[in-house]
Amino acid sequence: MTVLMTAPTRRRPRRPPPAGSGRARGLAVSRALLWPALATSIVLTQIPFVLTIYYSLQRWNMLRPGDRGFTGLDNYVSVLSDGSFLSSLGATVAVTGSSVVLSTLLGMLFAVLLDRSFLGRGVARTLMITPFLVMPAAAALVWKWSIFDAATGMANWGLGLVGLPPVAWNTELPMVTIIVVLTWQYTPFAMLILLAGLQAQNKDVLEAAAVDGAGALRTFGSITLPHLRQYVEIAVLLASIMLLQVFDPIAIMTRGTGGTKTLSYLLYERAFIGLEVGEAAAYGVMTVLVTIVVASVALRTLFKVFSTEGVGR
Amino acid sequence: MTPSRLRGSLVTAVTWVLVLAFFFPVAWMVFTAFKPEHQAATVPPTFAPDFTLDGFDAVFNRDMLPYLINSLSASVGSTLLVLVLAVPAAYALSIRPVVNVRDALFFFISTRFMPVAASIIPVYLLLQSVGGLDNITWLTILYVGVNLPIAVWMMRSFLAEVPRELIEAAQLDGARLGTEIFRVVLPIVMPGVAAAGLICFIFAWNEFFLANLLTAQVARTTPPFLTSFVDGRGQFLAVLSAAATVAIVPVVLAGWIAQKQLVRGLAMGAIK
């Protein structure tokens, strides 16, 4: 993300070079170790992004290869005036927002429950991380056909057990199906981060609270939650960044119907079905801008943690 | 039983109910995979089916193996390449002095946040022009680009935990850089390398977007292949479940076995 490359201004003093080797040599070695990775990353991500910006300023449909040329910001004008961008932005925010909130809340619940010691805790944790490991394409297919199918799905069978009428999940509530699947896959992720937070808690403080006669709820509210704040932020932000680009369940379950056409799916449709290179590139740039807004918040939080810990100590 | 112990067992029971509910879709998928097709999608659901391996037979009759092999080579290949690039880079960032540690780290982590949307169109057009579509090597290289930043970030966190004194002692002894890395540092951070490798492997194995778009027949990987089991004409749930089960087994087993590394890796990558 080139825009974000304006790095933090405060710089730590450089560590003194290791004894017995020249400072210049140490630096040269470090650069030699660093550059292969840096160059690979630049070639594979930054250069294509620059090309995307360039394409977004072009009139270019693959069906009309002769009619190609510079159009300035025309693509952006049509993207913004089209209406599909705004509705797609809305869909992205709705899908990402609800899945992130739900998985963080559920993740918190499971983290607290699985932090206690109880019979079979190890097995329970193993089962709980599984949804995060399941291939998203497999998850989407199984949820759509095995759980949400209107006639034979388990969801409607469950509703029937408690006397509720069946629901046409896939056709009438596509948004719900997407959010459920994403929440299911990301709850373990949130849980793992929050569990790490719970385990990093200072046990003495908790004991002191117990000695002082604070109840479990009171201790959780006034000691554990404030301590977890940072971990919640990280879970929310990382999940948001991953979910902003989510594609698999939308392509597999809804194909963008019922208000689920997120930015990444819209771009895919325009570029690879509509073959509108210029316009799709403009969508790409806009998607990056949206992500930057979220990512810069995320990066700030990560670096706050990072600087209190110190670079390499 | 005292009230507090009673409450404890109650919470444990609730925990187990919730955990099993969460795990249910996976369990049901595996269960369905062992059903004959006519018992897979029934009303009400069949809970005591005639267990069969027909679904798995059908999956391999449809030639799933080449797709699994493509997935395996793209995942293993990209993971190894990522580690070869990421470990030295992370080493330079955390142990050796580099001028702009923060700038470089900042760069890596921000590329991780860049959506595929930012680069997919030029990548597609470039691959098309050099005949690189439907080619597993190119897909592998692209996965390196996707996973490299995560690996650098995680390895930096793991390397930061290596006691500085140990490295300084090695340097005082006049150890060469190679010795310093391979004999002193690498053995200590091996669990970290495993964790970073595992997470890169999982992401690559499960990747759908690039695989779906950039491969067709020859280099097709498992995730896009799975979608071909949805059949508009007849019942397909047992075969689909069998295929999905085969597809998730490598990663789920790896994740279960290396759970400690996985959790540590995610926590390290996320928190530090």
Coordinates of C-alpha atoms in Angstrom, one line a residue:
Chain A
M1 CA 0.0 0.0 0.0
T2 CA 2.1 2.9 -1.3
V3 CA 0.1 5.5 0.5
L4 CA 0.8 4.0 3.8
M5 CA 4.5 3.9 3.1
T6 CA 4.9 7.3 4.9
A7 CA 6.4 5.5 7.8
P8 CA 6.2 6.7 11.4
T9 CA 8.5 9.6 12.0
R10 CA 9.8 8.7 15.4
R11 CA 12.8 6.5 14.8
R12 CA 14.6 4.5 17.4
P13 CA 18.3 4.9 17.8
R14 CA 20.2 2.2 16.0
R15 CA 21.6 -0.5 18.1
P16 CA 25.4 -0.5 18.3
P17 CA 27.0 -2.9 15.8
P18 CA 28.1 -6.3 17.1
A19 CA 31.6 -6.4 18.5
G20 CA 34.3 -7.5 16.2
S21 CA 32.7 -6.6 12.9
G22 CA 32.7 -3.3 11.1
R23 CA 29.4 -1.3 11.2
A24 CA 29.4 -1.0 7.4
R25 CA 29.9 -4.7 6.9
G26 CA 27.1 -5.5 9.3
L27 CA 24.8 -3.2 7.4
A28 CA 25.7 -4.7 4.1
V29 CA 25.0 -8.2 5.4
S30 CA 21.7 -7.1 6.8
R31 CA 20.7 -5.5 3.5
A32 CA 21.7 -8.7 1.6
L33 CA 19.5 -10.7 3.9
L34 CA 16.6 -8.3 3.6
W35 CA 16.5 -7.5 0.0
P36 CA 15.4 -10.8 -1.6
A37 CA 12.2 -10.7 0.4
L38 CA 11.7 -7.0 -0.1
A39 CA 12.2 -7.2 -3.9
T40 CA 9.9 -10.2 -4.2
S41 CA 7.2 -8.3 -2.3
I42 CA 7.6 -5.2 -4.4
V43 CA 7.5 -7.0 -7.7
L44 CA 4.5 -9.2 -6.8
T45 CA 2.3 -6.6 -5.1
Q46 CA 3.5 -3.0 -5.6
I47 CA 4.2 -3.0 -9.3
P48 CA 0.8 -4.6 -10.2
F49 CA -0.9 -2.0 -8.1
V50 CA 0.8 0.8 -10.0
L51 CA -0.3 -0.8 -13.2
T52 CA -3.9 -1.0 -11.8
I53 CA -3.8 2.7 -11.2
Y54 CA -2.5 3.2 -14.8
Y55 CA -5.3 1.0 -16.2
S56 CA -7.9 2.8 -14.3
L57 CA -7.1 5.9 -16.3
Q58 CA -7.7 4.1 -19.6
R59 CA -10.7 3.5 -21.8
W60 CA -10.3 -0.2 -22.3
N61 CA -12.8 -3.0 -22.9
M62 CA -11.3 -6.4 -23.9
L63 CA -14.1 -6.8 -26.4
R64 CA -13.1 -3.7 -28.2
P65 CA -9.3 -4.0 -28.3
G66 CA -8.9 -1.2 -30.9
D67 CA -10.6 1.4 -28.9
R68 CA -8.2 1.9 -26.1
G69 CA -6.8 5.2 -24.8
F70 CA -6.3 7.6 -21.9
T71 CA -9.5 8.9 -20.4
G72 CA -8.4 10.7 -17.3
L73 CA -10.8 10.2 -14.5
D74 CA -13.8 9.1 -16.6
N75 CA -13.7 5.6 -15.2
Y76 CA -13.9 7.0 -11.7
V77 CA -16.8 9.3 -12.7
S78 CA -18.7 6.3 -14.1
V79 CA -17.9 4.2 -11.1
L80 CA -19.2 6.8 -8.7
S81 CA -22.2 7.7 -10.7
D82 CA -23.2 4.1 -11.5
G83 CA -24.8 3.4 -8.1
S84 CA -23.4 -0.2 -8.1
F85 CA -20.3 1.1 -6.3
L86 CA -22.2 2.6 -3.5
S87 CA -24.6 -0.3 -3.1
S88 CA -21.5 -2.6 -3.2
L89 CA -19.8 -0.5 -0.6
G90 CA -22.9 -0.9 1.5
A91 CA -22.9 -4.6 1.0
T92 CA -19.2 -4.8 2.0
V93 CA -19.7 -2.8 5.1
A94 CA -22.8 -4.9 6.1
V95 CA -21.1 -8.2 5.5
T96 CA -17.8 -7.3 7.1
G97 CA -19.3 -5.3 9.9
S98 CA -21.8 -7.9 11.1
S99 CA -19.5 -10.9 10.7
V100 CA -16.7 -9.1 12.6
V101 CA -19.0 -8.0 15.4
L102 CA -20.6 -11.5 15.7
S103 CA -17.4 -13.4 15.5
T104 CA -15.7 -11.2 18.1
L105 CA -18.6 -11.5 20.5
L106 CA -18.8 -15.3 20.0
G107 CA -15.0 -15.5 20.1
M108 CA -15.1 -13.7 23.5
L109 CA -17.7 -16.1 24.8
F110 CA -15.7 -19.1 23.7
A111 CA -12.4 -17.7 24.9
V112 CA -13.9 -17.2 28.4
L113 CA -15.5 -20.6 28.5
L114 CA -12.4 -22.4 27.2
D115 CA -10.0 -20.5 29.5
R116 CA -11.6 -22.3 32.5
S117 CA -10.2 -25.7 33.3
F118 CA -12.7 -28.5 32.7
L119 CA -12.9 -32.1 31.6
G120 CA -11.8 -32.4 28.0
R121 CA -10.7 -28.8 27.5
G122 CA -8.0 -29.8 25.1
V123 CA -10.4 -31.7 22.9
A124 CA -12.9 -28.8 23.1
R125 CA -10.3 -26.3 22.0
T126 CA -9.3 -28.6 19.1
L127 CA -12.8 -28.9 17.9
M128 CA -13.3 -25.1 18.2
I129 CA -10.4 -24.2 16.0
T130 CA -11.5 -26.5 13.2
P131 CA -13.9 -24.1 11.4
F132 CA -11.0 -21.8 10.9
L133 CA -9.0 -24.6 9.2
V134 CA -11.8 -25.7 6.9
M135 CA -11.3 -24.7 3.3
P136 CA -13.6 -21.7 2.8
A137 CA -14.8 -23.2 -0.5
A138 CA -15.7 -26.4 1.2
A139 CA -17.4 -24.6 4.1
A140 CA -19.5 -22.5 1.6
L141 CA -20.6 -25.5 -0.3
V142 CA -21.5 -27.6 2.7
W143 CA -23.4 -24.8 4.4
K144 CA -25.3 -23.9 1.3
W145 CA -26.4 -27.5 0.3
S146 CA -26.3 -29.4 3.5
I147 CA -27.4 -26.9 6.2
F148 CA -29.3 -24.1 4.4
D149 CA -31.1 -26.1 1.6
A150 CA -34.8 -25.2 1.9
A151 CA -36.0 -28.8 1.4
T152 CA -33.4 -31.1 2.9
G153 CA -31.2 -28.8 5.0
M154 CA -30.4 -29.3 8.6
A155 CA -31.4 -25.7 9.5
N156 CA -35.0 -26.2 8.5
W157 CA -35.1 -29.6 10.1
G158 CA -34.0 -27.9 13.3
L159 CA -36.7 -25.2 13.0
G160 CA -39.2 -28.0 12.4
L161 CA -38.2 -29.7 15.6
V162 CA -39.2 -26.6 17.6
G163 CA -42.3 -26.1 15.6
L164 CA -41.2 -23.3 13.4
P165 CA -42.0 -23.0 9.7
P166 CA -39.1 -23.6 7.1
V167 CA -37.2 -20.7 5.7
A168 CA -35.9 -20.4 2.1
W169 CA -32.4 -19.4 3.3
N170 CA -30.5 -19.5 0.1
T171 CA -33.0 -17.6 -2.0
E172 CA -34.7 -15.3 0.5
L173 CA -32.0 -14.6 3.0
P174 CA -28.7 -14.8 1.1
M175 CA -27.2 -12.1 3.3
V176 CA -27.9 -14.1 6.4
T177 CA -26.3 -17.2 5.0
I178 CA -23.1 -15.4 4.1
I179 CA -22.8 -13.7 7.5
V180 CA -23.5 -17.0 9.3
V181 CA -20.7 -18.8 7.3
L182 CA -18.2 -16.0 7.8
T183 CA -19.0 -15.8 11.5
W184 CA -18.6 -19.5 11.8
Q185 CA -15.2 -19.4 10.2
Y186 CA -13.8 -16.3 12.0
T187 CA -15.1 -17.0 15.5
P188 CA -12.2 -19.4 16.2
F189 CA -9.7 -16.7 15.0
A190 CA -11.1 -14.1 17.4
M191 CA -11.3 -16.8 20.1
L192 CA -7.6 -17.6 19.7
I193 CA -6.5 -14.0 20.0
L194 CA -8.7 -13.3 22.9
L195 CA -7.6 -16.6 24.6
A196 CA -4.0 -15.4 24.3
G197 CA -5.1 -12.2 25.9
L198 CA -6.8 -14.0 28.8
Q199 CA -3.7 -16.2 29.3
A200 CA -1.5 -13.1 29.4
Q201 CA -3.5 -11.7 32.3
N202 CA -1.7 -11.1 35.6
K203 CA -2.9 -13.9 37.8
D204 CA -1.9 -12.0 41.0
V205 CA -4.3 -9.2 40.2
L206 CA -7.1 -11.7 39.8
E207 CA -6.3 -13.4 43.1
A208 CA -6.1 -10.1 44.8
A209 CA -9.5 -9.2 43.5
A210 CA -10.9 -12.5 44.7
V211 CA -9.3 -12.0 48.1
D212 CA -10.9 -8.5 48.2
G213 CA -14.3 -10.3 47.7
A214 CA -15.0 -9.2 44.1
G215 CA -17.4 -11.5 42.3
A216 CA -16.6 -13.2 39.0
L217 CA -18.7 -10.8 37.0
R218 CA -17.3 -7.7 38.7
T219 CA -13.7 -9.0 38.2
F220 CA -14.4 -9.7 34.5
G221 CA -16.0 -6.3 34.0
S222 CA -13.4 -4.1 35.8
I223 CA -10.2 -6.1 35.4
T224 CA -10.4 -8.6 32.6
L225 CA -12.3 -6.5 30.0
P226 CA -10.0 -3.5 30.2
H227 CA -7.0 -5.8 30.0
L228 CA -8.5 -7.5 26.9
R229 CA -9.3 -4.2 25.1
Q230 CA -6.1 -4.3 23.1
Y231 CA -6.7 -7.9 22.1
V232 CA -10.2 -7.1 21.1
E233 CA -9.0 -4.2 18.9
I234 CA -6.5 -6.5 17.2
A235 CA -9.0 -9.2 16.6
V236 CA -11.5 -6.8 15.2
L237 CA -9.1 -5.0 12.9
L238 CA -7.4 -8.1 11.6
A239 CA -10.7 -9.8 11.0
S240 CA -12.0 -6.7 9.2
I241 CA -9.0 -6.6 6.9
M242 CA -9.4 -10.2 6.0
L243 CA -13.2 -10.0 5.6
L244 CA -13.1 -6.8 3.5
Q245 CA -11.6 -8.8 0.7
V246 CA -13.9 -11.8 1.2
F247 CA -14.8 -13.6 -2.1
D248 CA -15.2 -17.3 -1.8
P249 CA -18.6 -17.7 0.0
I250 CA -20.1 -14.9 -2.2
A251 CA -18.9 -16.5 -5.4
I252 CA -20.1 -20.0 -4.3
M253 CA -23.2 -19.3 -2.3
T254 CA -25.0 -16.2 -3.7
R255 CA -23.1 -14.9 -6.7
G256 CA -23.8 -11.4 -5.4
T257 CA -27.6 -11.8 -5.2
G258 CA -29.7 -10.3 -2.4
G259 CA -27.5 -7.4 -1.5
T260 CA -24.3 -9.5 -1.1
K261 CA -22.4 -8.1 -4.0
T262 CA -19.3 -6.9 -2.1
L263 CA -16.6 -4.8 -3.7
S264 CA -14.3 -7.8 -4.5
Y265 CA -17.1 -9.6 -6.2
L266 CA -18.2 -6.6 -8.2
L267 CA -14.7 -6.1 -9.4
Y268 CA -14.5 -9.7 -10.4
E269 CA -17.7 -9.4 -12.3
R270 CA -16.8 -6.2 -14.1
A271 CA -13.3 -7.4 -15.0
F272 CA -13.7 -11.0 -15.8
I273 CA -17.3 -11.3 -17.0
G274 CA -17.8 -7.8 -18.3
L275 CA -14.2 -7.5 -19.5
E276 CA -14.2 -3.8 -18.6
V277 CA -10.5 -3.5 -17.8
G278 CA -10.4 0.3 -17.2
E279 CA -13.6 0.4 -15.1
A280 CA -12.7 -2.7 -13.1
A281 CA -9.3 -1.2 -12.4
A282 CA -11.0 1.9 -11.0
Y283 CA -13.0 -0.4 -8.8
G284 CA -9.8 -2.0 -7.7
V285 CA -8.3 1.4 -6.8
M286 CA -11.4 2.3 -4.9
T287 CA -11.4 -1.0 -3.0
V288 CA -7.8 -0.3 -2.0
L289 CA -8.8 3.2 -0.7
V290 CA -11.5 1.7 1.4
T291 CA -9.1 -0.9 2.8
I292 CA -6.5 1.8 3.5
V293 CA -9.0 3.6 5.7
V294 CA -9.5 0.4 7.8
A295 CA -5.9 -0.7 7.5
S296 CA -4.4 2.6 8.7
V297 CA -6.5 2.3 11.9
A298 CA -5.3 -1.3 12.2
L299 CA -1.7 -0.4 11.6
R300 CA -1.8 2.4 14.2
T301 CA -3.1 -0.1 16.8
L302 CA -0.5 -2.8 15.8
F303 CA 2.3 -0.3 16.0
K304 CA 1.1 1.0 19.4
V305 CA 1.5 -2.5 20.7
F306 CA 4.7 -2.8 18.8
S307 CA 6.3 0.3 20.2
T308 CA 5.4 -0.4 23.8
E309 CA 7.1 -3.8 23.3
G310 CA 10.1 -2.2 21.5
V311 CA 11.7 -3.2 18.2
G312 CA 13.5 -6.5 18.8
R313 CA 13.7 -5.4 22.4
Chain B
M1 CA -22.2 -31.0 45.6
T2 CA -21.6 -27.4 46.7
P3 CA -23.5 -24.7 44.8
S4 CA -20.3 -23.4 43.3
R5 CA -19.3 -26.8 42.0
L6 CA -22.8 -27.3 40.7
R7 CA -22.5 -24.0 38.9
G8 CA -19.1 -25.1 37.5
S9 CA -20.5 -28.3 36.0
L10 CA -23.3 -26.4 34.6
V11 CA -20.9 -24.0 32.8
T12 CA -18.9 -27.0 31.6
A13 CA -22.1 -28.6 30.2
V14 CA -23.1 -25.4 28.4
T15 CA -19.5 -25.1 27.1
W16 CA -19.7 -28.6 25.6
V17 CA -23.1 -28.0 24.0
L18 CA -21.9 -24.8 22.4
V19 CA -18.6 -26.3 21.2
L20 CA -20.4 -29.3 19.7
A21 CA -22.9 -27.1 18.0
F22 CA -20.1 -25.1 16.5
F23 CA -18.4 -28.3 15.3
F24 CA -21.6 -29.8 14.0
P25 CA -21.3 -28.7 10.3
V26 CA -17.9 -30.4 10.0
A27 CA -19.1 -33.6 11.7
W28 CA -22.3 -33.6 9.6
M29 CA -20.2 -33.2 6.4
V30 CA -18.0 -36.2 7.3
F31 CA -21.0 -38.2 8.3
T32 CA -22.8 -37.4 5.0
A33 CA -19.7 -38.4 3.1
F34 CA -20.1 -42.0 4.3
K35 CA -23.8 -42.2 3.2
P36 CA -25.1 -43.7 0.0
E37 CA -26.3 -40.9 -2.3
H38 CA -30.1 -41.6 -1.8
Q39 CA -29.8 -41.2 2.0
A40 CA -27.7 -38.0 1.9
A41 CA -30.4 -35.4 1.3
T42 CA -33.6 -36.7 2.9
V43 CA -36.5 -35.4 4.9
P44 CA -36.1 -36.0 7.8
P45 CA -32.3 -36.5 7.8
T46 CA -31.1 -40.1 7.8
F47 CA -29.3 -40.7 11.1
A48 CA -28.7 -44.4 10.7
P49 CA -27.5 -44.7 7.1
D50 CA -26.0 -47.8 5.4
F51 CA -22.4 -46.7 5.7
T52 CA -20.6 -46.9 2.4
L53 CA -17.4 -45.6 0.7
D54 CA -19.2 -45.1 -2.6
G55 CA -18.9 -41.3 -2.2
F56 CA -15.2 -41.5 -2.0
D57 CA -15.1 -43.9 -4.9
A58 CA -17.0 -41.5 -7.0
V59 CA -14.7 -38.7 -6.0
F60 CA -11.6 -40.5 -7.1
N61 CA -13.3 -41.8 -10.2
R62 CA -13.9 -38.2 -11.1
D63 CA -10.1 -37.8 -11.0
M64 CA -9.6 -35.7 -7.9
L65 CA -6.0 -36.8 -7.5
P66 CA -4.4 -34.4 -10.0
Y67 CA -6.2 -31.5 -8.3
L68 CA -4.9 -32.6 -4.9
I69 CA -1.4 -32.9 -6.3
N70 CA -1.7 -29.4 -7.8
S71 CA -2.8 -28.0 -4.5
L72 CA 0.0 -29.8 -2.7
S73 CA 2.7 -28.6 -5.0
A74 CA 1.4 -25.0 -5.0
S75 CA 1.1 -25.0 -1.1
V76 CA 4.4 -26.8 -0.3
G77 CA 6.3 -25.0 -3.0
S78 CA 5.1 -21.6 -2.0
T79 CA 5.6 -22.3 1.7
L80 CA 9.2 -23.4 1.2
L81 CA 10.0 -20.4 -1.0
V82 CA 8.4 -18.1 1.5
L83 CA 10.4 -19.5 4.4
V84 CA 13.7 -19.2 2.4
L85 CA 13.0 -15.5 1.8
A86 CA 11.3 -14.6 5.1
V87 CA 13.7 -16.1 7.6
P88 CA 16.8 -14.1 6.5
A89 CA 14.7 -11.0 6.1
A90 CA 13.2 -11.4 9.6
Y91 CA 16.7 -12.1 10.9
A92 CA 18.0 -8.9 9.4
L93 CA 15.0 -7.0 10.9
S94 CA 15.2 -8.4 14.4
I95 CA 18.8 -9.4 15.2
R96 CA 21.1 -7.6 12.7
P97 CA 21.0 -3.9 12.6
V98 CA 19.3 -2.5 9.5
V99 CA 18.9 1.2 8.9
N100 CA 15.1 1.4 8.7
V101 CA 13.7 -1.5 10.6
R102 CA 10.4 0.2 11.2
D103 CA 10.1 1.3 7.6
A104 CA 10.7 -2.2 6.2
L105 CA 8.4 -3.9 8.7
F106 CA 5.8 -1.3 8.0
F107 CA 6.1 -2.0 4.3
F108 CA 5.7 -5.8 4.8
I109 CA 2.7 -5.6 7.0
S110 CA 1.0 -3.0 4.8
T111 CA 1.4 -5.3 1.7
R112 CA -0.4 -8.0 3.7
F113 CA -3.3 -5.6 4.0
M114 CA -3.5 -4.9 0.3
P115 CA -6.5 -6.5 -1.2
V116 CA -6.0 -8.8 -4.2
A117 CA -8.3 -6.4 -6.0
A118 CA -5.3 -4.0 -6.1
S119 CA -3.2 -6.3 -8.3
I120 CA -5.4 -9.0 -9.9
I121 CA -6.2 -7.2 -13.3
P122 CA -2.6 -6.5 -14.3
V123 CA -1.5 -9.9 -13.0
Y124 CA -4.1 -11.6 -15.1
L125 CA -3.3 -9.7 -18.2
L126 CA 0.4 -10.2 -17.8
L127 CA 0.1 -13.9 -17.3
Q128 CA -2.3 -14.1 -20.3
S129 CA 0.3 -12.3 -22.5
V130 CA 3.2 -14.6 -21.5
G131 CA 1.0 -17.8 -21.6
G132 CA 1.2 -18.2 -17.9
L133 CA -2.4 -18.9 -17.2
D134 CA -3.3 -22.4 -16.0
N135 CA 0.2 -22.9 -14.9
I136 CA 1.0 -24.2 -11.4
T137 CA 4.4 -22.5 -11.2
W138 CA 2.9 -19.0 -11.6
L139 CA 0.2 -19.8 -9.1
T140 CA 2.9 -20.9 -6.7
I141 CA 4.9 -17.6 -7.2
L142 CA 1.7 -15.6 -6.6
Y143 CA 1.1 -17.4 -3.3
V144 CA 4.7 -16.4 -2.3
G145 CA 3.7 -12.8 -2.8
V146 CA 0.5 -13.3 -0.7
N147 CA 2.2 -15.2 2.2
L148 CA 5.6 -13.5 2.4
P149 CA 4.6 -10.5 4.5
I150 CA 2.8 -12.7 7.1
A151 CA 5.8 -15.0 7.4
V152 CA 8.2 -12.1 7.8
W153 CA 6.0 -10.6 10.5
M154 CA 5.7 -13.8 12.4
M155 CA 9.4 -14.7 12.1
R156 CA 10.4 -11.3 13.4
S157 CA 8.3 -11.9 16.5
F158 CA 9.8 -15.3 17.1
L159 CA 13.4 -14.1 16.5
A160 CA 12.9 -11.2 18.8
E161 CA 12.5 -13.8 21.6
V162 CA 16.0 -15.3 21.0
P163 CA 18.2 -14.3 23.9
R164 CA 20.5 -11.6 22.6
E165 CA 23.4 -12.9 24.8
L166 CA 23.5 -16.1 22.9
I167 CA 24.0 -14.4 19.6
E168 CA 26.6 -12.0 21.1
A169 CA 28.5 -14.9 22.6
A170 CA 28.5 -16.6 19.2
Q171 CA 29.8 -13.4 17.6
L172 CA 32.5 -13.0 20.2
D173 CA 33.6 -16.5 19.4
G174 CA 34.1 -15.2 15.9
A175 CA 31.3 -17.4 14.5
R176 CA 30.6 -16.6 10.9
L177 CA 27.1 -15.4 9.8
G178 CA 26.3 -18.9 8.5
T179 CA 27.2 -20.6 11.8
E180 CA 25.4 -17.9 13.7
I181 CA 22.2 -18.5 11.8
F182 CA 22.3 -22.2 11.3
R183 CA 23.9 -23.4 14.5
V184 CA 22.8 -20.9 17.1
V185 CA 19.6 -19.1 16.0
L186 CA 17.7 -21.5 13.8
P187 CA 17.6 -24.4 16.3
I188 CA 16.0 -22.1 18.8
V189 CA 13.4 -20.6 16.5
M190 CA 12.6 -23.9 14.7
P191 CA 9.1 -24.1 16.3
G192 CA 8.5 -20.6 15.0
V193 CA 9.6 -21.6 11.5
A194 CA 7.2 -24.5 11.8
A195 CA 4.4 -22.3 12.9
A196 CA 4.9 -19.7 10.1
G197 CA 5.2 -22.5 7.6
L198 CA 2.0 -24.2 8.8
I199 CA 0.1 -21.0 8.5
C200 CA 1.4 -20.2 5.0
F201 CA 0.6 -23.8 4.0
I202 CA -3.0 -23.4 5.3
F203 CA -3.6 -20.2 3.4
A204 CA -2.2 -21.5 0.2
W205 CA -4.1 -24.8 0.4
N206 CA -7.4 -23.1 1.0
E207 CA -6.9 -20.2 -1.5
F208 CA -9.8 -19.9 -3.9
F209 CA -9.9 -16.5 -5.7
L210 CA -6.6 -16.7 -7.6
A211 CA -6.8 -20.4 -8.2
N212 CA -10.3 -20.0 -9.6
L213 CA -9.3 -17.2 -11.9
L214 CA -5.9 -18.2 -13.1
T215 CA -6.2 -21.9 -13.6
A216 CA -8.5 -23.9 -15.8
Q217 CA -7.7 -27.6 -16.4
V218 CA -4.1 -28.5 -16.1
A219 CA -3.2 -26.4 -13.0
R220 CA -6.6 -26.4 -11.3
T221 CA -6.3 -26.8 -7.6
T222 CA -8.8 -28.4 -5.1
P223 CA -10.9 -25.4 -4.0
P224 CA -12.3 -24.4 -7.4
F225 CA -12.5 -28.1 -8.4
L226 CA -14.9 -28.7 -5.4
T227 CA -17.5 -26.4 -6.9
S228 CA -17.8 -28.8 -9.9
F229 CA -19.5 -31.4 -7.6
V230 CA -22.6 -29.3 -7.5
D231 CA -24.8 -30.9 -10.0
G232 CA -28.1 -29.3 -11.2
R233 CA -29.5 -32.6 -12.5
G234 CA -29.5 -35.0 -9.6
Q235 CA -28.5 -35.7 -6.0
F236 CA -24.9 -34.9 -5.2
L237 CA -24.7 -34.2 -1.5
A238 CA -22.8 -37.4 -0.5
V239 CA -20.2 -37.1 -3.3
L240 CA -19.8 -33.4 -2.6
S241 CA -19.4 -34.1 1.2
A242 CA -16.9 -36.8 0.4
A243 CA -14.9 -34.5 -1.9
A244 CA -15.0 -31.7 0.7
T245 CA -13.9 -34.1 3.4
V246 CA -10.9 -35.2 1.3
A247 CA -10.1 -31.5 0.6
I248 CA -10.1 -30.4 4.2
V249 CA -8.3 -33.4 5.7
P250 CA -4.7 -32.4 5.1
V251 CA -5.1 -28.9 6.7
V252 CA -7.4 -29.9 9.5
L253 CA -5.1 -32.8 10.5
A254 CA -2.0 -30.6 10.3
G255 CA -3.7 -28.0 12.3
W256 CA -4.8 -30.4 15.0
I257 CA -1.5 -32.1 15.3
A258 CA 0.5 -28.8 15.3
Q259 CA -2.1 -27.0 17.3
K260 CA 0.4 -25.5 19.7
Q261 CA 2.5 -24.0 16.8
L262 CA -0.6 -22.8 15.1
V263 CA -2.0 -21.0 18.1
R264 CA 1.4 -19.5 18.9
G265 CA 1.9 -18.5 15.3
L266 CA -1.4 -16.7 15.0
A267 CA -0.9 -15.1 18.4
M268 CA 2.6 -14.0 17.4
G269 CA 1.6 -12.8 14.0
A270 CA -1.4 -10.9 15.4
I271 CA -0.2 -9.5 18.6
K272 CA 3.5 -8.9 18.5

